[in-house]
XYZ file of C-alpha atoms in Angstrom:
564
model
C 16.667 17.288 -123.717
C 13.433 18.946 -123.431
C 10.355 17.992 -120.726
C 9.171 14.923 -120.635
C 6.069 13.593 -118.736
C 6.861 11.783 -115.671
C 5.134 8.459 -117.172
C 8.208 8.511 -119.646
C 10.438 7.672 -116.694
C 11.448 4.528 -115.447
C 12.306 3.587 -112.260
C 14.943 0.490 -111.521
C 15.759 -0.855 -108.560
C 18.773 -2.799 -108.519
C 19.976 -4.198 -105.458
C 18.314 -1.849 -103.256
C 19.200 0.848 -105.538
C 17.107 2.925 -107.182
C 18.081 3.687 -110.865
C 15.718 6.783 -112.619
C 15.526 7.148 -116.407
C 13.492 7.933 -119.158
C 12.143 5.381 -121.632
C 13.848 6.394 -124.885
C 16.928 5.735 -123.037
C 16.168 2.334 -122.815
C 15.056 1.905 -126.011
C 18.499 3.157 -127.189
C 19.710 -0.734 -127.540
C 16.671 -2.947 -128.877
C 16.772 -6.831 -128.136
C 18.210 -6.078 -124.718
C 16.478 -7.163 -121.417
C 16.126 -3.460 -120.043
C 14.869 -2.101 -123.069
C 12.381 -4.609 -122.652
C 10.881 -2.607 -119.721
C 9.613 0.032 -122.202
C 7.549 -2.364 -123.878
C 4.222 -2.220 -123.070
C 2.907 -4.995 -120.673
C 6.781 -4.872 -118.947
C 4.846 -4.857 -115.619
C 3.440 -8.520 -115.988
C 6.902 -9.869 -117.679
C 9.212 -8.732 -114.945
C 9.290 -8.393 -110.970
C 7.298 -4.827 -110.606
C 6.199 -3.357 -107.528
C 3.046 -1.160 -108.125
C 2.945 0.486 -104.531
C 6.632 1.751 -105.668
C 6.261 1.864 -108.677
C 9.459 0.227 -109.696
C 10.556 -2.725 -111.502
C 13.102 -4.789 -109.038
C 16.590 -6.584 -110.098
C 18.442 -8.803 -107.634
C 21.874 -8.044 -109.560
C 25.312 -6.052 -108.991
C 24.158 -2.622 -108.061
C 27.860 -0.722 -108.830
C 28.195 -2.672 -112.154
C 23.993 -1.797 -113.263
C 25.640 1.861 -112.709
C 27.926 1.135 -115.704
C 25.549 -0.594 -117.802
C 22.819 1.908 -117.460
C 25.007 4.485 -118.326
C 25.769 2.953 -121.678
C 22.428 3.113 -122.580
C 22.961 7.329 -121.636
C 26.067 7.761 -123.621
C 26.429 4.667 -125.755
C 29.839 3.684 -124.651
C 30.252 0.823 -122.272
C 33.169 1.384 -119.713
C 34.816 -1.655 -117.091
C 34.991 -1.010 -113.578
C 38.407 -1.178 -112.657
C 37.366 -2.604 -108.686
C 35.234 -5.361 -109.953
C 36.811 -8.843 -111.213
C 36.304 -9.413 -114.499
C 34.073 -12.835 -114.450
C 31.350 -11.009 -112.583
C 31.292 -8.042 -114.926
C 30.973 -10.617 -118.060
C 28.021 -12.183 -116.247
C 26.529 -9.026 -115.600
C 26.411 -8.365 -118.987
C 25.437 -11.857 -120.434
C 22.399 -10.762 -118.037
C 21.336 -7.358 -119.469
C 22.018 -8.934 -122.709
C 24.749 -6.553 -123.959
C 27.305 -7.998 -126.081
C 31.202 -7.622 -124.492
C 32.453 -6.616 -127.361
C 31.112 -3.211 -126.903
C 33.334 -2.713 -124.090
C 35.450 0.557 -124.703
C 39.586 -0.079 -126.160
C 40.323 1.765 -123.086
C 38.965 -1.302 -120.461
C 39.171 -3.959 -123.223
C 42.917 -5.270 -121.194
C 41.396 -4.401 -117.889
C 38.202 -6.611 -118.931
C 40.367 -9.455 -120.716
C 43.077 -9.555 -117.639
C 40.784 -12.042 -115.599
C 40.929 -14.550 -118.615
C 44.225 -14.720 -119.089
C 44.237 -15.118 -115.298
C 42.499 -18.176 -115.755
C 43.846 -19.165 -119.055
C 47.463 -19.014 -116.406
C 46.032 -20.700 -113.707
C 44.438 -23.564 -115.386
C 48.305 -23.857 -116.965
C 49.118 -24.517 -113.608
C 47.090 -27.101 -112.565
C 48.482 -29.064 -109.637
C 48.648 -32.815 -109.562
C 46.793 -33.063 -106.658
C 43.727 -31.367 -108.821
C 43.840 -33.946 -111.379
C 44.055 -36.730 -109.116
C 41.435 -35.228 -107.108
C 38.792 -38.301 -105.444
C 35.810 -38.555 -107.204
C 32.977 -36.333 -106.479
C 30.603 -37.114 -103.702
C 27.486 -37.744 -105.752
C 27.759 -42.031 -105.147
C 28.082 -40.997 -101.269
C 25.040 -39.044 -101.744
C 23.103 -41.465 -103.143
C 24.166 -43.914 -100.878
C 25.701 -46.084 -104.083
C 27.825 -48.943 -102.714
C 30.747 -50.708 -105.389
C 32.569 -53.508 -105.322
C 35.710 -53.900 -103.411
C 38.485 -53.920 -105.950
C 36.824 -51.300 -107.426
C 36.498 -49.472 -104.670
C 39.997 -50.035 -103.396
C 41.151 -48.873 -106.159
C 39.607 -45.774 -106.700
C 40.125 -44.591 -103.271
C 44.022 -45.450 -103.496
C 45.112 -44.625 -106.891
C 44.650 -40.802 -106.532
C 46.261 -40.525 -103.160
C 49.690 -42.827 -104.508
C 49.871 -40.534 -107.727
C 49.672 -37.801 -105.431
C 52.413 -39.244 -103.041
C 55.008 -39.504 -105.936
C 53.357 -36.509 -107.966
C 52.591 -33.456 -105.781
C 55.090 -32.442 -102.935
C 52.325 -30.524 -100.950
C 49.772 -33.314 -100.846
C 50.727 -34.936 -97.886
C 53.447 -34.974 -95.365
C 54.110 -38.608 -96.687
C 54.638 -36.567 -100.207
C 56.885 -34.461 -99.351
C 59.159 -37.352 -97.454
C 59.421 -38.431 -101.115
C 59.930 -35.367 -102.577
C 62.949 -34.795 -100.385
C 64.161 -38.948 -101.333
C 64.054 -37.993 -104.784
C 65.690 -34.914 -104.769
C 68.592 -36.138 -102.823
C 68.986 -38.903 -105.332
C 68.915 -36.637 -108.751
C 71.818 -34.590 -106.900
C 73.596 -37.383 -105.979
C 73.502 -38.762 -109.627
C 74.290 -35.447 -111.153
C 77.320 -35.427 -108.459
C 78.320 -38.663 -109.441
C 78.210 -37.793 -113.123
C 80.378 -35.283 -113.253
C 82.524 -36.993 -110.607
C 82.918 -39.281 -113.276
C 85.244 -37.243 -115.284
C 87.737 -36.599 -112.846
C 90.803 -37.839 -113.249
C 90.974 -38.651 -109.399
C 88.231 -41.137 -110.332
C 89.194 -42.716 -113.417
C 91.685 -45.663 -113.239
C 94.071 -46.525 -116.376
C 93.538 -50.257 -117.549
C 96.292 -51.747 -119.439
C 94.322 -54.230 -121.955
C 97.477 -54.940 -124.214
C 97.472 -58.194 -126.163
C 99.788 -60.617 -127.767
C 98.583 -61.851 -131.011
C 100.489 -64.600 -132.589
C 101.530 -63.869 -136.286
C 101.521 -66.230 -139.112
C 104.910 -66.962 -139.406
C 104.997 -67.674 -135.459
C 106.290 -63.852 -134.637
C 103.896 -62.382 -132.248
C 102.773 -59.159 -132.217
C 101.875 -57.299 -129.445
C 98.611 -54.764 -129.724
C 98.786 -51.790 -127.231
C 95.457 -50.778 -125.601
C 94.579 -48.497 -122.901
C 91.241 -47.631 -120.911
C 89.794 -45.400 -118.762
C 87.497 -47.250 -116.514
C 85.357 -45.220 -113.360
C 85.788 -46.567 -109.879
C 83.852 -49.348 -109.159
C 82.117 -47.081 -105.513
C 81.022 -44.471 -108.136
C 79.206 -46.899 -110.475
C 77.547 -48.463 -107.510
C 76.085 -45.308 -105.948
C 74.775 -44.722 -109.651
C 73.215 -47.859 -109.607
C 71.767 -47.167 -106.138
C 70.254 -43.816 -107.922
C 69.082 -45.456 -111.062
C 67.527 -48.263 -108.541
C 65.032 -45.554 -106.854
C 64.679 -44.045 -110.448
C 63.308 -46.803 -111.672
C 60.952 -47.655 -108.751
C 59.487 -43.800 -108.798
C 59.125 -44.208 -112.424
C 57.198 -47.785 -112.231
C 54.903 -46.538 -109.184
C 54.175 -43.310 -111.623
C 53.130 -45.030 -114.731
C 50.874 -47.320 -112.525
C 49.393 -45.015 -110.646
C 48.884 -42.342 -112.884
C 45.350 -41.134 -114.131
C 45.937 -40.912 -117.764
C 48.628 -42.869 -119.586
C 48.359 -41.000 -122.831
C 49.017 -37.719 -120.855
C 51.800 -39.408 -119.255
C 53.766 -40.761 -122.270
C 53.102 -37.131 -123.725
C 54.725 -35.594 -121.012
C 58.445 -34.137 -121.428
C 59.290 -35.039 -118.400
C 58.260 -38.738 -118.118
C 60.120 -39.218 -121.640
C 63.321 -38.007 -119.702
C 63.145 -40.191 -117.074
C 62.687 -43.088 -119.334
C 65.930 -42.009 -121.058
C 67.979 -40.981 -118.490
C 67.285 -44.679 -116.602
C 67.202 -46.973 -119.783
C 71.231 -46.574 -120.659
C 72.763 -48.084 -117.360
C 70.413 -51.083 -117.901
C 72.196 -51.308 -121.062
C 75.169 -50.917 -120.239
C 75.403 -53.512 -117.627
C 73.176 -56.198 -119.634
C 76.326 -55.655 -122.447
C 79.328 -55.254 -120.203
C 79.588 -59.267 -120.115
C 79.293 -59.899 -123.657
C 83.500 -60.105 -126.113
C 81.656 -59.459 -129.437
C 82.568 -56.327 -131.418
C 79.628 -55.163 -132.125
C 78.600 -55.160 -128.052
C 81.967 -53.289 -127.625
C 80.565 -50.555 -130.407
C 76.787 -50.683 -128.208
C 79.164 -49.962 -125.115
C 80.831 -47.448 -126.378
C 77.722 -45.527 -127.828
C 76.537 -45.979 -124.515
C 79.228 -44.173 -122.649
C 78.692 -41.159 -124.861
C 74.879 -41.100 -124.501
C 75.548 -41.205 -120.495
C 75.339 -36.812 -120.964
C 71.048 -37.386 -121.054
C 71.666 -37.758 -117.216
C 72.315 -34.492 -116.952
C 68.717 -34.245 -118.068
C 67.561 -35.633 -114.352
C 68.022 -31.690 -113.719
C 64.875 -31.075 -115.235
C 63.205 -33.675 -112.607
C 63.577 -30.672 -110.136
C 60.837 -28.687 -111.511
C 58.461 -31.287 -109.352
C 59.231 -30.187 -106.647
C 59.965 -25.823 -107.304
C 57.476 -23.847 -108.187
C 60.082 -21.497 -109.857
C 61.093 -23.600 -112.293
C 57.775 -24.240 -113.126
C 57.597 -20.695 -113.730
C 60.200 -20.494 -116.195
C 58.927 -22.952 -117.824
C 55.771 -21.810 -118.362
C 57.550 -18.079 -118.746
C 59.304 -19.329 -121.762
C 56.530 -21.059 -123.506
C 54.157 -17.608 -122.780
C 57.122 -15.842 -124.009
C 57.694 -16.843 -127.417
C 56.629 -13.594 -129.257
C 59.353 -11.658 -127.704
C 62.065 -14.214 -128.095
C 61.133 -14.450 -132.139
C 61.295 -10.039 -131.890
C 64.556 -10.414 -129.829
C 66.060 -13.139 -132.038
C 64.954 -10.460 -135.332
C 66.263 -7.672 -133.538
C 69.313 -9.055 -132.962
C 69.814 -10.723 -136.363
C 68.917 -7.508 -137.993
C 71.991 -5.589 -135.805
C 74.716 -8.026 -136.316
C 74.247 -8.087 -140.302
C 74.555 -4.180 -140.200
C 77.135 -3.847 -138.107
C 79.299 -7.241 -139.018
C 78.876 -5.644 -142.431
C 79.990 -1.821 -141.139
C 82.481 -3.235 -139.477
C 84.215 -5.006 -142.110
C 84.422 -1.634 -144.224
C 85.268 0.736 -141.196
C 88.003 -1.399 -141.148
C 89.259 -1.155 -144.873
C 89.279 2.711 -144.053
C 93.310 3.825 -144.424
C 94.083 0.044 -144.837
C 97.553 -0.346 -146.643
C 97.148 -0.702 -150.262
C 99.610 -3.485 -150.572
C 97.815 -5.992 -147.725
C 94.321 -6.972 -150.235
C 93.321 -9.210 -147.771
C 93.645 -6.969 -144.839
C 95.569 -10.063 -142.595
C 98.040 -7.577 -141.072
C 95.925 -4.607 -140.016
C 92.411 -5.671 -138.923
C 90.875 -9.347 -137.692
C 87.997 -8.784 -140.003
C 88.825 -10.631 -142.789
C 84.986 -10.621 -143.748
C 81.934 -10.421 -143.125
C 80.872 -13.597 -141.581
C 83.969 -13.066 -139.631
C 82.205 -9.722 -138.282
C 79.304 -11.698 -137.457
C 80.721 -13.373 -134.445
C 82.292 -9.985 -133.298
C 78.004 -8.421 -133.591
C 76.923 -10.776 -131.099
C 79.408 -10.614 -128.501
C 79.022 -6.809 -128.758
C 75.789 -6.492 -129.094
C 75.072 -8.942 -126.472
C 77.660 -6.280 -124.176
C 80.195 -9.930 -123.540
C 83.124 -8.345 -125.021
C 85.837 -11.770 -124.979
C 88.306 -9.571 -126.942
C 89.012 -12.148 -128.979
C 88.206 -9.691 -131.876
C 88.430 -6.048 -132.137
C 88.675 -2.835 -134.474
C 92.152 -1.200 -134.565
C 91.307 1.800 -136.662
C 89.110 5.162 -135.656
C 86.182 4.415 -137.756
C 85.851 0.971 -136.400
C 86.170 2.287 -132.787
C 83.096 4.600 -133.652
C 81.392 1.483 -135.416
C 81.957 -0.768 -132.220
C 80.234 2.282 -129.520
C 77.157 2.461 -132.061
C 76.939 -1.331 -131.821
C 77.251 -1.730 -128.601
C 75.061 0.810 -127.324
C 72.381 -0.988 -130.119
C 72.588 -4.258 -128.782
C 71.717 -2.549 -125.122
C 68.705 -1.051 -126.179
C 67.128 -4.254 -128.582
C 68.018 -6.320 -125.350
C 66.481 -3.666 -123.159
C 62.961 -3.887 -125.258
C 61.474 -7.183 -125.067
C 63.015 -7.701 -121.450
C 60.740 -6.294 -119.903
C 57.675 -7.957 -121.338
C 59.544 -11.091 -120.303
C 59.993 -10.312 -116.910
C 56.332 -9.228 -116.342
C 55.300 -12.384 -117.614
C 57.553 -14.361 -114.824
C 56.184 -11.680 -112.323
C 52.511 -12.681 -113.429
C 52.731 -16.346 -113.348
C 54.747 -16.732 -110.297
C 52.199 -15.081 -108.426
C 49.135 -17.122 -109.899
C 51.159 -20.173 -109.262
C 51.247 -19.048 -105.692
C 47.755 -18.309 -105.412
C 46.840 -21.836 -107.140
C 49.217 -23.175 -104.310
C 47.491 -21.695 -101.715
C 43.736 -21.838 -103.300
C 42.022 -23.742 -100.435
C 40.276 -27.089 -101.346
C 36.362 -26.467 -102.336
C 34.373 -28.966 -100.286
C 31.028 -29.846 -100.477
C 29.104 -27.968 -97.405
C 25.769 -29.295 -98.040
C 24.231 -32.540 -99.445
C 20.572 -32.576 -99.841
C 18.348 -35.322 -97.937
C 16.247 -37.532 -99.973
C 12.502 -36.713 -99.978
C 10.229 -37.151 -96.570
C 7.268 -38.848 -96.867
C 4.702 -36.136 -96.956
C 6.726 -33.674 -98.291
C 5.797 -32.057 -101.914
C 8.008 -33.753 -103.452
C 7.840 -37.288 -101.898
C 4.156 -37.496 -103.636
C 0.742 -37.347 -102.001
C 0.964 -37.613 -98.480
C -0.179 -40.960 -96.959
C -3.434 -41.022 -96.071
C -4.614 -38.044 -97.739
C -7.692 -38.527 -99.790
C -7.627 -40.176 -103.406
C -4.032 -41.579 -102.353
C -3.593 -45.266 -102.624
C -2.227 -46.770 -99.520
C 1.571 -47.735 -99.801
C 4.555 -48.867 -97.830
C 7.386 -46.745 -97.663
C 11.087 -48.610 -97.767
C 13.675 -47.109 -97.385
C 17.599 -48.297 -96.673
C 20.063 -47.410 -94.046
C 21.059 -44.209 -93.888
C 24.470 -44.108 -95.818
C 27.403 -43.338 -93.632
C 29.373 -41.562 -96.041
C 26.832 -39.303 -96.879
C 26.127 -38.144 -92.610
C 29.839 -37.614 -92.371
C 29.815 -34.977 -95.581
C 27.006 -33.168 -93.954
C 27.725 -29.871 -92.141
C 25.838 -28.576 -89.014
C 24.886 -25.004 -88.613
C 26.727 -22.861 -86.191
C 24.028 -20.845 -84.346
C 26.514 -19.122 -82.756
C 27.911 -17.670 -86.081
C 24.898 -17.579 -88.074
C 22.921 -15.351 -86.016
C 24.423 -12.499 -87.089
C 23.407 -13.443 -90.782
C 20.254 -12.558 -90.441
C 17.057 -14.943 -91.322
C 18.412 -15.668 -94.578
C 20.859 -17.712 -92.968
C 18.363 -19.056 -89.596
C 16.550 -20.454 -92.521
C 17.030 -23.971 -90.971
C 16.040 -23.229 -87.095
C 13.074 -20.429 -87.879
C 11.371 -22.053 -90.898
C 9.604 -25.876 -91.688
C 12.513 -27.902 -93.809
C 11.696 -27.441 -97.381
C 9.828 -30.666 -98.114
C 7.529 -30.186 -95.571
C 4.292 -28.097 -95.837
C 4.141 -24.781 -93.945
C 1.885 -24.911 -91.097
C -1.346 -22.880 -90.269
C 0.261 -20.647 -88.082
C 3.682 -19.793 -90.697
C 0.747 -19.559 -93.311
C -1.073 -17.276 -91.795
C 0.502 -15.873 -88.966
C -2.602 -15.769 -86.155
C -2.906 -18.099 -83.210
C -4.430 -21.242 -85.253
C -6.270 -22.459 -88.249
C -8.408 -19.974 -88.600
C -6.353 -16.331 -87.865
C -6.364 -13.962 -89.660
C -3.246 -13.641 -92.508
C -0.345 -11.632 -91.950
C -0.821 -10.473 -95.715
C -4.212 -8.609 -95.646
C -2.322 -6.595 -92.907
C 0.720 -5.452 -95.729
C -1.622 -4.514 -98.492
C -2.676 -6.873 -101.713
C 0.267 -6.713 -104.440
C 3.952 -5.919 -104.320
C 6.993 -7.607 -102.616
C 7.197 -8.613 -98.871
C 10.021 -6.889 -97.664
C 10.035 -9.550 -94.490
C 8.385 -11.548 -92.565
C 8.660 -15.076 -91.503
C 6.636 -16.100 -95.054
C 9.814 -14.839 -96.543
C 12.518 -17.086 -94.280
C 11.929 -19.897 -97.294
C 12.541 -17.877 -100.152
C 13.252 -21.631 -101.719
C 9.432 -21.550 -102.078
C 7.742 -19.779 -105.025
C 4.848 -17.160 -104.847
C 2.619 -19.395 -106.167
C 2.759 -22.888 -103.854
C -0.160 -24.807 -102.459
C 0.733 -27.029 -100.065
C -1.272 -30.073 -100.130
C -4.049 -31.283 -97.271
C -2.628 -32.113 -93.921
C -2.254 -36.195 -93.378
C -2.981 -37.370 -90.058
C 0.410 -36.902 -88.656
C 0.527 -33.279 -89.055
C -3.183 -32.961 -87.778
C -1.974 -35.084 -84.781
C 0.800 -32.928 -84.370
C -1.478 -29.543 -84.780
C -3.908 -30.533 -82.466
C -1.667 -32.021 -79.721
């Protein structure tokens, strides 16, 4: 690039950084905001310093570095040490479209939303039955009792039967409930023991027509009485979890919807059954009872209860769902491996067969090819029961190929699989331990006088008025947050703005105004120079207020106040 005058360059600071270009450089990507600055009459658009001779951006100095330099070389590179939100809102600033990003930081730049596309996946309960925001305590609203009762309760009892970690009350039933699903899956399969099953002899004499009788056999298996009553114990706390759940819960749709919740219901509503048919002789409530004891398996499903309370099985869950593309190309691998080799199999074997045996019974197990199918997987899949096997050369070399196939398909997707787990185990810790977000500050109301209260009382051309205003709200003084002086000194006056500056609804006094000994001193301004930024200074403690406020006249308070 050859000379160019030194009004073609540009300076930038960003952040306290200075940035030094040339004009044509910005003009490289029209319709943006920087190539706005080499527009003509850029000085009265945007924050410029004419002293400096600079235009000034409060943004992310390190990221500016990586936009500016797309203008230089047209390609738009992520920083790998910032987090991806703040470099898309550094762009949606400079106006530069993300989809310029470069391949080579397009998964670097995407990472943080699948972050949060994972996170939000693993929204806790606690989150969605989180109290209402504080805006009613800030503005003092007060609602009825039941209302009120039940607003403030309902969150913290789906919470105490939802969430584990909400409470130490929470986790008492956590631990309830988790003894009782493994005492129910104990007593299920205790249940088929034949320690625990007692032989009823339910033979019966019918009387025949021709006054014979005839004498009908029948034999059942009933459980012991000590294991049906600890199952109704279980089924008993079920079924009060279950009710307090569905009452308490902020969302019935999302609660009928839920795969769990449809378990419960299923795994509770056969022992109700069961007992409200045991009493009835008919033959149809013998067939119910009957259908009944084989649909007692769906407890078994109270398993599934657990993941409440681990986040690992949460995991999995979520693992397998995130999963499902490299299931579908494990599932296709495999498929595609056991039809080649059930099929190679079947003809290595027919290799120096004897011609005599057509079926091939005496000499091989693979009769055919379906046959050979069974014999893919459990090589493939490196099981090996033994069950089935070749017997001749060429279906010994078939059988290594296959096996040493099915290790590397498995071996592919893996992997991928296990990364996933990795990822959203550790975001599920993270959302675990992501402190609560409270609200540090609530605004006061307005002060009479204050800008923007409305004309100060007694100020000329201001009707005289009576102010009324209500208790101060409890709620809202407890939400409020004193300043540490102690640990805000060292913030500098950014941070002091509530000790060294007026509050912001009152008007600045003489002296803040102007900086002399009274009224009429002389301005701290006319000693920094007309135009350009002040640097500091106490007019710059309550950067809240713009350049261009007035404050209005003084009332008689503040000129009581100012001349005591």
């Amino acid at each position: 690039m050859g000379w160019q005058p030194e009004r073609d360059k540009v300076v930038i600071n960003v952040g306290g950084v200075r940035h030094e270009t040339y004009r044509s450089t910005l003009q490289t990507l029209p319709g943006t905001r920087l190539a706005g600055l080499a527009e003509p009459g850029a000085a009265a658009r945007f924050d410029y310093d004419p002293s400096a001779g600079e235009f000034f951006f409060d943004r992310h100095p390190a990221v500016f570095a990586y936009v500016l330099n797309y203008y230089r070389t047209g390609k738009l590179h992520c920083p790998a040490d910032v987090c991806g939100p703040l470099f898309e809102e550094e762009l949606a600033f400079w106006g530069i479209d993300e989809t310029d990003v470069e391949a080579c930081c397009w998964m670097n730049y995407r990472q943080h939303r699948d972050a949060e596309e994972a996170l939000d996946s693993f929204e806790s309960p606690e989150e969605a039955a989180a109290p209402e925001p504080a805006e009613p305590k800030r503005l003092c609203l007060e609602e009825g009792r039941p209302a009120g009762w039940w607003r403030r309760w309902r969150p913290r009892l789906w919470a105490l039967f939802e969430d584990p970690y909400s409470s130490k009350m929470a986790r008492y039933v956590a631990f309830a409930s988790l003894f009782f699903i493994l005492i129910s899956i104990t007593t299920f399969c205790l249940e088929t023991h034949e320690a625990f099953n007692r032989i009823i002899n339910k033979t019966e004499t019918v009387p025949m027509a021709n006054g014979s009788q005839w004498t009908q056999v029948a034999l059942e298996v009933e459980t012991e009485p000590f294991l049906t009553y600890v199952e109704g114990t279980c089924v008993v706390w079920f079924t009060f979890e279950f009710l307090m759940r569905v009452s308490f819960c902020p969302d019935k749709r999302d609660f009928i919807k839920s795969s769990l919740n449809i378990i419960d219901f299923v795994a509770i509503l056969p022992f109700y059954l069961e007992v409200g048919l045991r009493g009835l002789s008919s033959k149809a409530a013998k067939d119910v009872l009957g259908f009944l004891r084989v649909v007692r398996f769906v407890r078994i499903l109270r398993i599934f209860k657990l993941t409440r309370h681990f986040v690992g099985l949460r995991v999995l869950g979520h693992t397998l769902r995130a999963s499902t593309n490299e299931f579908l190309l494990l599932v296709i691998f495999l498929a595609l491996g056991v039809l080649i080799f059930a099929t190679m199999i079947y003809y290595a074997e027919r290799i120096g067969a004897d011609p005599d045996d057509v079926t091939g019974s005496r000499h091989t197990y693979f009769k055919n090819i379906p046959i050979g199918f069974w014999w893919a997987v459990v090589t493939m899949t490196t099981l090996g029961y033994g069950d089935m096997y070749p017997m001749t050369w060429s279906g010994m070399l078939v059988g290594a190929l296959c096996a040493l196939a099915g290790v590397l398909t498995i071996a592919m997707p893996v992997p991928v699989i296990v990364n996933n787990f990795g990822m959203y185990y550790s975001l599920a810790m993270a959302k675990q331990k992501l402190p609560k977000k409270k609200n540090k500050h609530i605004p006061r109301p307005p002060q009479p006088g204050s800008p923007g209260y409305g004309p100060p009382h007694g100020s000329p051309g201001s009707p005289p008025r009576t102010h009324r205003r209500g208790p101060p709200c409890p709620l809202a003084q407890e939400e409020v947050v004193d300043i540490n002086r102690a640990e805000a000194r060292p913030n500098g006056a950014a941070a002091l703005a509530q000790e060294d500056c007026p509050p912001i609804d009152q008007p600045l006094s003489p002296e803040d105004r102007g900086g002399g000994t009274g009224p009429t001193g002389p301005p701290q301004a006319a000693a920094t120079g007309g135009g350009g930024r002040e640097r500091c200074g106490r007019d710059r403690a309550c950067f809240l207020l713009g350049p261009d406020y007035a404050p209005p006249p003084p009332g008689p308070l503040q000129e009581a106040l100012l001349t005591a």
